[in-house]
GROMACS .gro file of C-alpha atoms in nm:
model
  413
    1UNK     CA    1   3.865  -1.403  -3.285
    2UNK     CA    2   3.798  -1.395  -2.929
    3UNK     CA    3   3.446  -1.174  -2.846
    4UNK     CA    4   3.447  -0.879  -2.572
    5UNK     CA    5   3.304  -0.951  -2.290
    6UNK     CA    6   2.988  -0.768  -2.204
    7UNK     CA    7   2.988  -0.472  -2.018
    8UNK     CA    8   2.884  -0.457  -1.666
    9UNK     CA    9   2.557  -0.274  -1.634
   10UNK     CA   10   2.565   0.111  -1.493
   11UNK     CA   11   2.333   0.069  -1.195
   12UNK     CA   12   2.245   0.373  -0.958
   13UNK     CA   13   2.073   0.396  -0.637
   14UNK     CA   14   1.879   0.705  -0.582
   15UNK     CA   15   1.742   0.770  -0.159
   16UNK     CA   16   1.485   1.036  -0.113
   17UNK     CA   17   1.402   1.150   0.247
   18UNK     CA   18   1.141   1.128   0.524
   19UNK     CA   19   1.319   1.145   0.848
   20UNK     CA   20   1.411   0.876   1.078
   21UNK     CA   21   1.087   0.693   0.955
   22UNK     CA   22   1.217   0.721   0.571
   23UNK     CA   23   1.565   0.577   0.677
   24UNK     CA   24   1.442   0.290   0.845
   25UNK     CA   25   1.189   0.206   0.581
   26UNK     CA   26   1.495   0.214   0.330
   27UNK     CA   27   1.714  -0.007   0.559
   28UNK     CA   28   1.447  -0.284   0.554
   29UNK     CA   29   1.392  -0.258   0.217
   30UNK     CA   30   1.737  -0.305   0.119
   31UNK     CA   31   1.766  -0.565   0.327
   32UNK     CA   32   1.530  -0.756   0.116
   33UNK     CA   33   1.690  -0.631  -0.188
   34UNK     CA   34   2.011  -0.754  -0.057
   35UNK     CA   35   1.902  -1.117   0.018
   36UNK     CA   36   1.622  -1.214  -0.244
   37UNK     CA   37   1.861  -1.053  -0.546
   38UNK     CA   38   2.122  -1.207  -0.722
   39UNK     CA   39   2.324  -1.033  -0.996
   40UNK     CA   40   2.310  -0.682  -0.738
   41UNK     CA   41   2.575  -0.597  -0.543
   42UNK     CA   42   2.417  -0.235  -0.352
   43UNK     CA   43   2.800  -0.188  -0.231
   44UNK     CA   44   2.916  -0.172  -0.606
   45UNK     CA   45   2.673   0.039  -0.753
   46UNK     CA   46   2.787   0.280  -1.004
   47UNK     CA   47   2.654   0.570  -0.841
   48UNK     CA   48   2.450   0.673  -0.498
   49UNK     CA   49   2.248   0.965  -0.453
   50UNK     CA   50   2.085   1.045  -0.172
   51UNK     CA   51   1.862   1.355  -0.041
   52UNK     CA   52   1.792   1.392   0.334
   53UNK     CA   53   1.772   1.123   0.546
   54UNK     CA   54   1.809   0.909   0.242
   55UNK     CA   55   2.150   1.063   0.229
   56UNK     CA   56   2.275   0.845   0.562
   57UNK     CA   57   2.228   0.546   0.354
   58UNK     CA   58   2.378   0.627   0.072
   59UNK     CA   59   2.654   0.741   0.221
   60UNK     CA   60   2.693   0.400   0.373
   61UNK     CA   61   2.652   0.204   0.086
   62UNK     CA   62   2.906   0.371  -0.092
   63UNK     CA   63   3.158   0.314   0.215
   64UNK     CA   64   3.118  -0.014   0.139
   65UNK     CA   65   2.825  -0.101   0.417
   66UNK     CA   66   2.606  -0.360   0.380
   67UNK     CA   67   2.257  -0.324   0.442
   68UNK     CA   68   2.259  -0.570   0.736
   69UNK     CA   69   2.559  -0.367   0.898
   70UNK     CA   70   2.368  -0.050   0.842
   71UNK     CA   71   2.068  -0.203   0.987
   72UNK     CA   72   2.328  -0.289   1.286
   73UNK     CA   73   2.365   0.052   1.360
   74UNK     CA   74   2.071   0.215   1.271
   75UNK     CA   75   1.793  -0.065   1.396
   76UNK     CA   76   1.977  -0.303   1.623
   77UNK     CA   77   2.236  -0.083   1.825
   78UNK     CA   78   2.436  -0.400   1.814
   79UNK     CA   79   2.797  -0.263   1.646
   80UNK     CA   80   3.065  -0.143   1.894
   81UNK     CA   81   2.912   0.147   2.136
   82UNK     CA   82   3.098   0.392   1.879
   83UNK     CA   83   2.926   0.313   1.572
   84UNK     CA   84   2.565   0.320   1.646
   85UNK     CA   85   2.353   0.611   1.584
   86UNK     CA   86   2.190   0.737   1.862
   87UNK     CA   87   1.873   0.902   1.875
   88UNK     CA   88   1.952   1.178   2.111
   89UNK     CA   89   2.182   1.300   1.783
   90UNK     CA   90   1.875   1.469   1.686
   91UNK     CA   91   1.718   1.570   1.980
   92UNK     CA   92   2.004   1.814   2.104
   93UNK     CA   93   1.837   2.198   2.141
   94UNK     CA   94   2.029   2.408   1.964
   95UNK     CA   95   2.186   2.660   2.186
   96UNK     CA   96   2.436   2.835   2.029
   97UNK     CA   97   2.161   2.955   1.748
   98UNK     CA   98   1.894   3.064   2.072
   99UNK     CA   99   2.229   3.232   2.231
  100UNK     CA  100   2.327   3.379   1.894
  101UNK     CA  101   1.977   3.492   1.815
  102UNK     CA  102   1.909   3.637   2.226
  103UNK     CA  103   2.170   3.909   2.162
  104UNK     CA  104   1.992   4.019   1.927
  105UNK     CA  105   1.663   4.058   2.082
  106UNK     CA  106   1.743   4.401   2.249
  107UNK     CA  107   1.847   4.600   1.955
  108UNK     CA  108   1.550   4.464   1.773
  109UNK     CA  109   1.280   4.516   2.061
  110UNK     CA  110   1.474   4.869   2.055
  111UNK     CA  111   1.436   4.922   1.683
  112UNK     CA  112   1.034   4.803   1.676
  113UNK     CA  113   0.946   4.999   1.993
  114UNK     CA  114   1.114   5.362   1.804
  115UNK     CA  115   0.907   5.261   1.498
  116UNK     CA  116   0.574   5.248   1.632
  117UNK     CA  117   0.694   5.546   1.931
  118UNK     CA  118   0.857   5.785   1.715
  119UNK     CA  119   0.764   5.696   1.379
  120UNK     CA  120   0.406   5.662   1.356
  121UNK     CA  121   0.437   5.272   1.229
  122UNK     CA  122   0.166   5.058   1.357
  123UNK     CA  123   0.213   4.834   1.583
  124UNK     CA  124   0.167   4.481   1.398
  125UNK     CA  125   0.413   4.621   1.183
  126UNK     CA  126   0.677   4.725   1.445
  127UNK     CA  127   0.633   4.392   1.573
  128UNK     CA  128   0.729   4.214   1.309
  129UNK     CA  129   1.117   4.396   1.364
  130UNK     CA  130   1.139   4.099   1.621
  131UNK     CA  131   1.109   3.809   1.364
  132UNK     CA  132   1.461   3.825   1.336
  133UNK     CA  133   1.502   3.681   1.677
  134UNK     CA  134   1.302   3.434   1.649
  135UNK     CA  135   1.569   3.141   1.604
  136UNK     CA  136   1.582   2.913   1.246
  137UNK     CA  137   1.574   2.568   1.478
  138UNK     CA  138   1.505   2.414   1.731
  139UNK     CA  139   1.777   2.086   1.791
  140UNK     CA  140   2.144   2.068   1.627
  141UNK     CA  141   2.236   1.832   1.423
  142UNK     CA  142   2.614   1.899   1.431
  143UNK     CA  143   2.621   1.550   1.656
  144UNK     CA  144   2.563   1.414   1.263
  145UNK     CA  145   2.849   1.568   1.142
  146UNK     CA  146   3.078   1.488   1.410
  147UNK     CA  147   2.950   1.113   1.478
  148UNK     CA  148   2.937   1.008   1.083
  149UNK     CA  149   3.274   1.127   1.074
  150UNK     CA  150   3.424   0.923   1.286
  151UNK     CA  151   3.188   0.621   1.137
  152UNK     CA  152   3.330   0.664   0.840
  153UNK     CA  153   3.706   0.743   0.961
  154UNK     CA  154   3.711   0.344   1.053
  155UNK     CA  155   3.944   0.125   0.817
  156UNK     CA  156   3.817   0.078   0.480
  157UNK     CA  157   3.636   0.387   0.453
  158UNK     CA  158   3.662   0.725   0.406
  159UNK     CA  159   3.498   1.068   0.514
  160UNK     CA  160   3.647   1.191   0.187
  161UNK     CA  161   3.403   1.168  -0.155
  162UNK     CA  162   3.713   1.203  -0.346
  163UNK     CA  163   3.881   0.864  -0.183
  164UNK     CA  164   3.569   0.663  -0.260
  165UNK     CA  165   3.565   0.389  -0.532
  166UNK     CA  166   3.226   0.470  -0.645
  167UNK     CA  167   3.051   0.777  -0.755
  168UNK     CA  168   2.828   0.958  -0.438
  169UNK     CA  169   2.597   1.216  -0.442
  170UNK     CA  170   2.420   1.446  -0.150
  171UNK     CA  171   2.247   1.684  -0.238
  172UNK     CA  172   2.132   1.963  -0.021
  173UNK     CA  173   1.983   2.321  -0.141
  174UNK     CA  174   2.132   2.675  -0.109
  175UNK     CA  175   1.905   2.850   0.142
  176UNK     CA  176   1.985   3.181  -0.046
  177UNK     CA  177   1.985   3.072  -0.391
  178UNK     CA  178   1.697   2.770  -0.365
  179UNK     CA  179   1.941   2.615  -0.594
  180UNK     CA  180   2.030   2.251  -0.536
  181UNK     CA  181   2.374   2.183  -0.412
  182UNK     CA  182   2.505   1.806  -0.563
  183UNK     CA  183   2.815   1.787  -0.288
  184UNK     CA  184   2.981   1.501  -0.408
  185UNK     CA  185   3.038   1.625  -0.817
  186UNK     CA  186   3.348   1.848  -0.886
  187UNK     CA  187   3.352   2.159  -0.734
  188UNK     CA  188   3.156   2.028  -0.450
  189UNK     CA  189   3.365   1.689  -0.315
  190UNK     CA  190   3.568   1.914  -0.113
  191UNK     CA  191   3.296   1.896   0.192
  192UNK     CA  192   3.356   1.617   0.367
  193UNK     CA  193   3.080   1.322   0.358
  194UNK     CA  194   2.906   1.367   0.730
  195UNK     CA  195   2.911   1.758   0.684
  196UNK     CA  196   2.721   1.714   0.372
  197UNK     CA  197   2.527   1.441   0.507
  198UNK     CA  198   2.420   1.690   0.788
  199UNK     CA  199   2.351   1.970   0.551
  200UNK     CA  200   2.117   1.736   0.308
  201UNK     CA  201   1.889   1.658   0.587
  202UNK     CA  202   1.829   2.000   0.809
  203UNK     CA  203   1.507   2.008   0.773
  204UNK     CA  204   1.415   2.379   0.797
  205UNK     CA  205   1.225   2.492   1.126
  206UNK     CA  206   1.356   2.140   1.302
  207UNK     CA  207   1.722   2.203   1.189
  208UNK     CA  208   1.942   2.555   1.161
  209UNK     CA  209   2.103   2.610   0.782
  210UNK     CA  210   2.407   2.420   0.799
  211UNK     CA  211   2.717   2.697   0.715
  212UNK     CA  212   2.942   2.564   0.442
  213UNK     CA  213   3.229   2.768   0.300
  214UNK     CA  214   2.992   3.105   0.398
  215UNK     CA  215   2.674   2.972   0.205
  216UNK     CA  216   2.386   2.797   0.404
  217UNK     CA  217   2.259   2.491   0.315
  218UNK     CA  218   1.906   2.296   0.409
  219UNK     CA  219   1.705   1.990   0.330
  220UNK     CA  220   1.792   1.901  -0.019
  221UNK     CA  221   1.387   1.759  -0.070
  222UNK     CA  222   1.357   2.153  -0.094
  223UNK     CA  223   1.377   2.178  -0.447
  224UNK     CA  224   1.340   1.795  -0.561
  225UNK     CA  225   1.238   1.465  -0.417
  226UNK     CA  226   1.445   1.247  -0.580
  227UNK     CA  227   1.711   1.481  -0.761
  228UNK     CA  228   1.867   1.127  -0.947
  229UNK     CA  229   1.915   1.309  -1.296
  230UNK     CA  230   2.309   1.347  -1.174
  231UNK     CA  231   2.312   0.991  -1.197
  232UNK     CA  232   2.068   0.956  -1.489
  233UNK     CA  233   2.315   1.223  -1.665
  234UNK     CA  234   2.617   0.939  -1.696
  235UNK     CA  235   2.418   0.720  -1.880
  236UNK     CA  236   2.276   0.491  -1.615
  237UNK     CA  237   2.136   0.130  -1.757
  238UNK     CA  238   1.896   0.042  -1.452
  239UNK     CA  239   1.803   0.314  -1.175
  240UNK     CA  240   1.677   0.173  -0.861
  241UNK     CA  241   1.519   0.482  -0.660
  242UNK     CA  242   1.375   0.382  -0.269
  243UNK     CA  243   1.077   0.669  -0.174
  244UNK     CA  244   0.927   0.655   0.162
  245UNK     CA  245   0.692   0.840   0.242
  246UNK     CA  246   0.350   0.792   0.012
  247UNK     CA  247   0.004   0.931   0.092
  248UNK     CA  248  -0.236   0.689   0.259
  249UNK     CA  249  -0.477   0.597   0.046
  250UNK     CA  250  -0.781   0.514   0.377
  251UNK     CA  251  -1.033   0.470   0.134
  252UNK     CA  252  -0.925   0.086   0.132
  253UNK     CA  253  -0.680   0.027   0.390
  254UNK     CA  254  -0.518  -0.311   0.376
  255UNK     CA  255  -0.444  -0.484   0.693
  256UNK     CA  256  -0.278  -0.868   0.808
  257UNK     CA  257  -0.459  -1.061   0.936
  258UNK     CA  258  -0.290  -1.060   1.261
  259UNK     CA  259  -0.411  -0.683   1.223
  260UNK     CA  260  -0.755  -0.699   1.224
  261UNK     CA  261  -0.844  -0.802   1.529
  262UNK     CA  262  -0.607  -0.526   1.697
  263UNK     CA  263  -0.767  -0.275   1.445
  264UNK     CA  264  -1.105  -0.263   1.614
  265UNK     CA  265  -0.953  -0.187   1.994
  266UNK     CA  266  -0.669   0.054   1.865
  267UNK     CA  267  -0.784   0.401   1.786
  268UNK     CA  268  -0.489   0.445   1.563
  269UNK     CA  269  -0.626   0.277   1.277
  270UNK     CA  270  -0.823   0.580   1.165
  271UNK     CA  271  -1.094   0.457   0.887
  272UNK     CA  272  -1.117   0.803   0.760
  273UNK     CA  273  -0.771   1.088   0.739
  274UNK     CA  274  -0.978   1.353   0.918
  275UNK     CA  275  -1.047   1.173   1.207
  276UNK     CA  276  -0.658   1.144   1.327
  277UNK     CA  277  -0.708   1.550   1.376
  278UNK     CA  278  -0.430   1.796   1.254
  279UNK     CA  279  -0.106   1.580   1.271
  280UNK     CA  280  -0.276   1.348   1.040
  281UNK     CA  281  -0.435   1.621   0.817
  282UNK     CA  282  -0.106   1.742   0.759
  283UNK     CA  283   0.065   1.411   0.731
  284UNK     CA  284  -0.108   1.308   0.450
  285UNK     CA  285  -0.079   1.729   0.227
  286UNK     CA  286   0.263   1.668   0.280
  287UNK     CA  287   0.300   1.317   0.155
  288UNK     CA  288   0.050   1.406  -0.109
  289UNK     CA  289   0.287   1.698  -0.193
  290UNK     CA  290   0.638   1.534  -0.209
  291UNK     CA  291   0.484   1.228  -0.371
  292UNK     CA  292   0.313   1.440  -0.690
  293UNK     CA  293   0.588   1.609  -0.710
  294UNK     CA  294   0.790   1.219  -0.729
  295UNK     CA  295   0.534   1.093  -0.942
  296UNK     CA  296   0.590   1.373  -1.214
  297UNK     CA  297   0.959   1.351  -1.174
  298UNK     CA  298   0.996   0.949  -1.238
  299UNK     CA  299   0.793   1.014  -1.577
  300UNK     CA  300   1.023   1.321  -1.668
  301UNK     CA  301   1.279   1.102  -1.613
  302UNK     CA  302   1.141   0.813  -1.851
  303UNK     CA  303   1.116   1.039  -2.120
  304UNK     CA  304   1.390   1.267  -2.129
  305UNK     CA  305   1.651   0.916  -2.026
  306UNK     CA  306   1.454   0.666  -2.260
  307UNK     CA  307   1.726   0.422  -2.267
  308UNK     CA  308   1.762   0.357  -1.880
  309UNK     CA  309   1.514   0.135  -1.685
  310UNK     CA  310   1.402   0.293  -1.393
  311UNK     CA  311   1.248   0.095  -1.047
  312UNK     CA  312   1.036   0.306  -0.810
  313UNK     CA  313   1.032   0.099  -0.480
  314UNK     CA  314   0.803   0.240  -0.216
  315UNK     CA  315   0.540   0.150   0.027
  316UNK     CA  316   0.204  -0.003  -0.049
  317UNK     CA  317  -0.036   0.306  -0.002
  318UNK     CA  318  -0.320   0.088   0.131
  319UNK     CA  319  -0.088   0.021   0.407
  320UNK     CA  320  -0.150   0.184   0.706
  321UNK     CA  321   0.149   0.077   0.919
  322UNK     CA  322   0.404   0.302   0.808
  323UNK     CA  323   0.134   0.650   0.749
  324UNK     CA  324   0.072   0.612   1.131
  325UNK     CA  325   0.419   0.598   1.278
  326UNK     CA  326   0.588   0.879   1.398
  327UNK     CA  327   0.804   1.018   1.102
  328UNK     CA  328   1.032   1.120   1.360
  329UNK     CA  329   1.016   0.829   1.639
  330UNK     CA  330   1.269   0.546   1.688
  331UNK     CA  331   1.063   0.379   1.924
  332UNK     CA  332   0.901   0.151   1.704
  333UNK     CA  333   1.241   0.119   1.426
  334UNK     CA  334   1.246  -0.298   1.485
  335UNK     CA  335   0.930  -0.311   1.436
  336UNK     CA  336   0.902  -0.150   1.142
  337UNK     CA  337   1.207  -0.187   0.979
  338UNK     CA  338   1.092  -0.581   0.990
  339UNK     CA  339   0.737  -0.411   0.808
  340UNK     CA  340   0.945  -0.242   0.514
  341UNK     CA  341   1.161  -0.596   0.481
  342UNK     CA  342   0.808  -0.810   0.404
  343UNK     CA  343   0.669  -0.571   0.224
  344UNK     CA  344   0.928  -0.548  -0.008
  345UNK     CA  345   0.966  -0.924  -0.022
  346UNK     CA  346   0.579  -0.911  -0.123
  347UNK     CA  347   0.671  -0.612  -0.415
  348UNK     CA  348   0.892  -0.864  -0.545
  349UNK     CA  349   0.721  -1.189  -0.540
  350UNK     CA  350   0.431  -0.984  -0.723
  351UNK     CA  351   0.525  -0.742  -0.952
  352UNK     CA  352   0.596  -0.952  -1.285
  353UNK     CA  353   0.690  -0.579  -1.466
  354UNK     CA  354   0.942  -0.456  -1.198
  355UNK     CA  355   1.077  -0.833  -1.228
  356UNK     CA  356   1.113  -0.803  -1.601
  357UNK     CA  357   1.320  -0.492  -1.582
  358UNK     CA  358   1.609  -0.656  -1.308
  359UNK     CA  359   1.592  -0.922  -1.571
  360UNK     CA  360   1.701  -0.735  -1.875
  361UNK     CA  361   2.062  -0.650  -1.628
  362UNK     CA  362   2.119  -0.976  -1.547
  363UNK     CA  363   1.930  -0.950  -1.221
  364UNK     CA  364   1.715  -1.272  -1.060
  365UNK     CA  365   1.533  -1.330  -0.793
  366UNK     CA  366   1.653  -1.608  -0.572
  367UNK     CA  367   1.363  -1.802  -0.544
  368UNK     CA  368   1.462  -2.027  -0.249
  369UNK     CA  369   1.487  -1.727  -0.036
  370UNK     CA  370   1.226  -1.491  -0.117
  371UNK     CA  371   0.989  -1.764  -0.074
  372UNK     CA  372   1.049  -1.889   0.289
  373UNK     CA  373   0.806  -1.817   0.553
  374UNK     CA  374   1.126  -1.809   0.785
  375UNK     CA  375   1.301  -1.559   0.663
  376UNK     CA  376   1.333  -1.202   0.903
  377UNK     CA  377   1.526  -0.922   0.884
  378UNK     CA  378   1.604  -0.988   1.283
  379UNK     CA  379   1.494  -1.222   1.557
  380UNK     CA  380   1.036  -1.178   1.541
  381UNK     CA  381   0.951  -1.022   1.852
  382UNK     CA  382   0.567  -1.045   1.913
  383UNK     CA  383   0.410  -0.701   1.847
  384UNK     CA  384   0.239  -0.546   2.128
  385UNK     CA  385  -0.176  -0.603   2.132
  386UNK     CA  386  -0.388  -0.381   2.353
  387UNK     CA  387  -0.417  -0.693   2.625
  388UNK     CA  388  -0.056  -0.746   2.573
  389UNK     CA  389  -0.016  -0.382   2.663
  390UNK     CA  390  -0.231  -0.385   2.905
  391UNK     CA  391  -0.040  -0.662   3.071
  392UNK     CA  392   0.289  -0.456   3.083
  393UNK     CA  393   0.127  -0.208   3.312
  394UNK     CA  394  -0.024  -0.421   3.515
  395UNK     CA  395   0.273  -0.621   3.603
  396UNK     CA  396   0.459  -0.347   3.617
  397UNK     CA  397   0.173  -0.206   3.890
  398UNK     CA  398   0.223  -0.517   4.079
  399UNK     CA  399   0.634  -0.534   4.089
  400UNK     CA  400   0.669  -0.187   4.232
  401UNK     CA  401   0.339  -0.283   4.514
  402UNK     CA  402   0.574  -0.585   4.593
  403UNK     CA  403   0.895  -0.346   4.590
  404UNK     CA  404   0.703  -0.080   4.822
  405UNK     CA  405   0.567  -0.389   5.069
  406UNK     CA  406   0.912  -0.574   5.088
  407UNK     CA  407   1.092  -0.228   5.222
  408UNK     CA  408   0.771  -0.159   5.502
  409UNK     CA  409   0.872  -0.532   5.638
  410UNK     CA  410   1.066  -0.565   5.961
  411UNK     CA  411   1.447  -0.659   5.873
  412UNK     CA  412   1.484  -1.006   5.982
  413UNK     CA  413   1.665  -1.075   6.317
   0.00000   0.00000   0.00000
């Protein structure tokens, strides 16, 4: 009697957010994944779910997007001129919401001003009548929608969650309800992929509620970090979840060697959180935040889905690299990205537990390649030391003296 084949393994992939920081992180990450894994294909996962900017990649990946195409267009600008993403997506003010909410700033001044004239209100509390005006962001995002659309309009994909050969998840939250919106499960794979893409990651106060069939949608971190219990729900054997954004733990910073030197001359490596001011003050309460709220998620998970191994890959919290970037800045996405692709190299050469978990789904390491010194997730380009830096301007100075004292010289006869 011939014996059944074993089943394939039910793997899932769950992206939280973090902005254009978190995306990039992910990218290199999965990069790693990609290359020092055998046994994992991330473009045949059994299911995707992603939250915020997490929500980009997934929605890749599930289009059938390698990690080293969607590092193409999200690190390296090198695809075709229409299928990069371009910063300036994001940084678009959002006029038609300051238009929309402008007309209404005459009734309401009208309203607030009869309040405290004619009805005896005070006037902190006639004031607040104008908070209406006020508008609910300040840059679109509908380039998002209307870019990842045609992305994913190219051959082989689809804009569509129904046409998809895999499951994929976004989840956003109802700005009304505070209830979490899965677009992607029945009922909600009508929306089409980039519009729900959009709607997962308006962040609220950056971003206006994205409208969608009359309800408005935000950030879907809102009401969980992770939200992978759709995915944990059909019986998953191995989830692999990618967070972000962790709180910096500056009580014993780890840095390169290559970093120490630049450490003492650059005042961004802060030895203590309060001495980066406010931005880092609040950097750190909201990574604190989002990543209790993770950590008591991932355990919820283990007990309540005993029988699925679950991998939490995120960044080393010693690390200071990635806490001191701009969350929202793509000026330094090579250089990072590259960051997130060694340090996940390093998770794997030396976590024996996470190791032991792939193993049990017929996942190995590929020892050849996550042990070569040589290995890059693009072309090293030296990073920038204060001298180096230093040297850039001065230079710089010196081409546009020459420029200035070649135009002041008599034309030659």
């Amino acid at each position: 009697m011939t014996q059944k084949k074993p089943a394939a393994p039910k793997i899932a992939l769950a992206l939280s957010g973090g902005g254009p920081l978190g995306a990039i992180y992910e990218i290199g990450a999965l990069c790693a994944l990609d290359e020092s894994l055998t046994g994992l294909d991330l473009n045949a996962l059994h299911h995707y779910v992603g939250v915020s900017a997490g929500g980009f990649i997934a929605a890749g990946l599930a289009n059938g997007m390698s990690p080293r195409e969607l590092c193409a267009i999200f690190i390296e600008n090198d695809k075709p001129g229409d299928e990069v993403f371009d910063p300036s997506w994001l940084m678009v003010p959002a006029y038609s919401e300051f238009a929309r909410r402008g007309m209404m700033f005459p009734m309401l001044a009208a309203s607030a001003w009869w309040r405290w004239a004619v009805g005896g209100k005070s006037l902190t509390s006639s004031i607040e009548r104008l908070a209406s005006a006020l508008p609910t962001g300040i840059f679109s995002n509908d380039e998002v929608d209307k870019h990842l659309a045609h992305i994913f309009s190219s051959a082989g994909r689809s804009n569509d969650f129904r046409q998809l050969k895999t499951r994929l998840t976004l989840v956003a939250t109802n700005l009304d309800s505070g209830e979490a919106a899965p677009f992607g499960r029945p009922g909600w794979d009508h929306v089409p992929i980039s519009k729900a893409v959009q709607a997962s990651s308006a962040l609220p106060g950056l971003f206006p509620p994205v409208e969608i069939d009359g309800a408005y949608y935000v950030d879907g971190a809102l009401k969980k970090t992770m939200h992978a219990s759709v995915a944990l729900d059909e019986g998953i054997d191995l989830l692999l979840c990618l967070n972000p954004l962790v709180p910096f733990d500056a009580t014993a910073p780890r840095l390169a060697p290559d970093q120490v030197a630049d450490a003492l001359f650059d005042q961004r490596k802060i030895p203590r959180i309060v001495d980066g001011g406010l931005p880092s003050v609040l950097s750190q309460t909201f990574r604190s935040m989002i990543h209790s709220r993770l950590e008591l998620g991932i355990k919820g998970y283990e007990r309540a889905y005993p029988d699925t191994d679950i991998v939490l890959i995120e960044p080393d919290h010693r690390d200071p690299e990635l806490f001191l970037a701009n969350t929202f800045s793509y000026s330094q996405r090579r250089h990072l990205a590259e960051h997130a692709y060694q340090q996940t190299r390093a998770l794997l050469r030396s976590n024996p537990g996470l190791i032991e978990k792939l193993h049990r789904h017929g996942i190995r390491l590929n020892r050849s390649v996550l042990n070569s010194p040589r290995r890059h997730l693009a072309p090293a380009l030296p990073a920038p030391t204060p001298l180096g830096r230093a040297m850039a301007r001065l230079h710089a100075v010196m081409d546009d003296l020459d420029q200035a004292l070649e135009r002041t010289r008599p034309a030659a006869h």
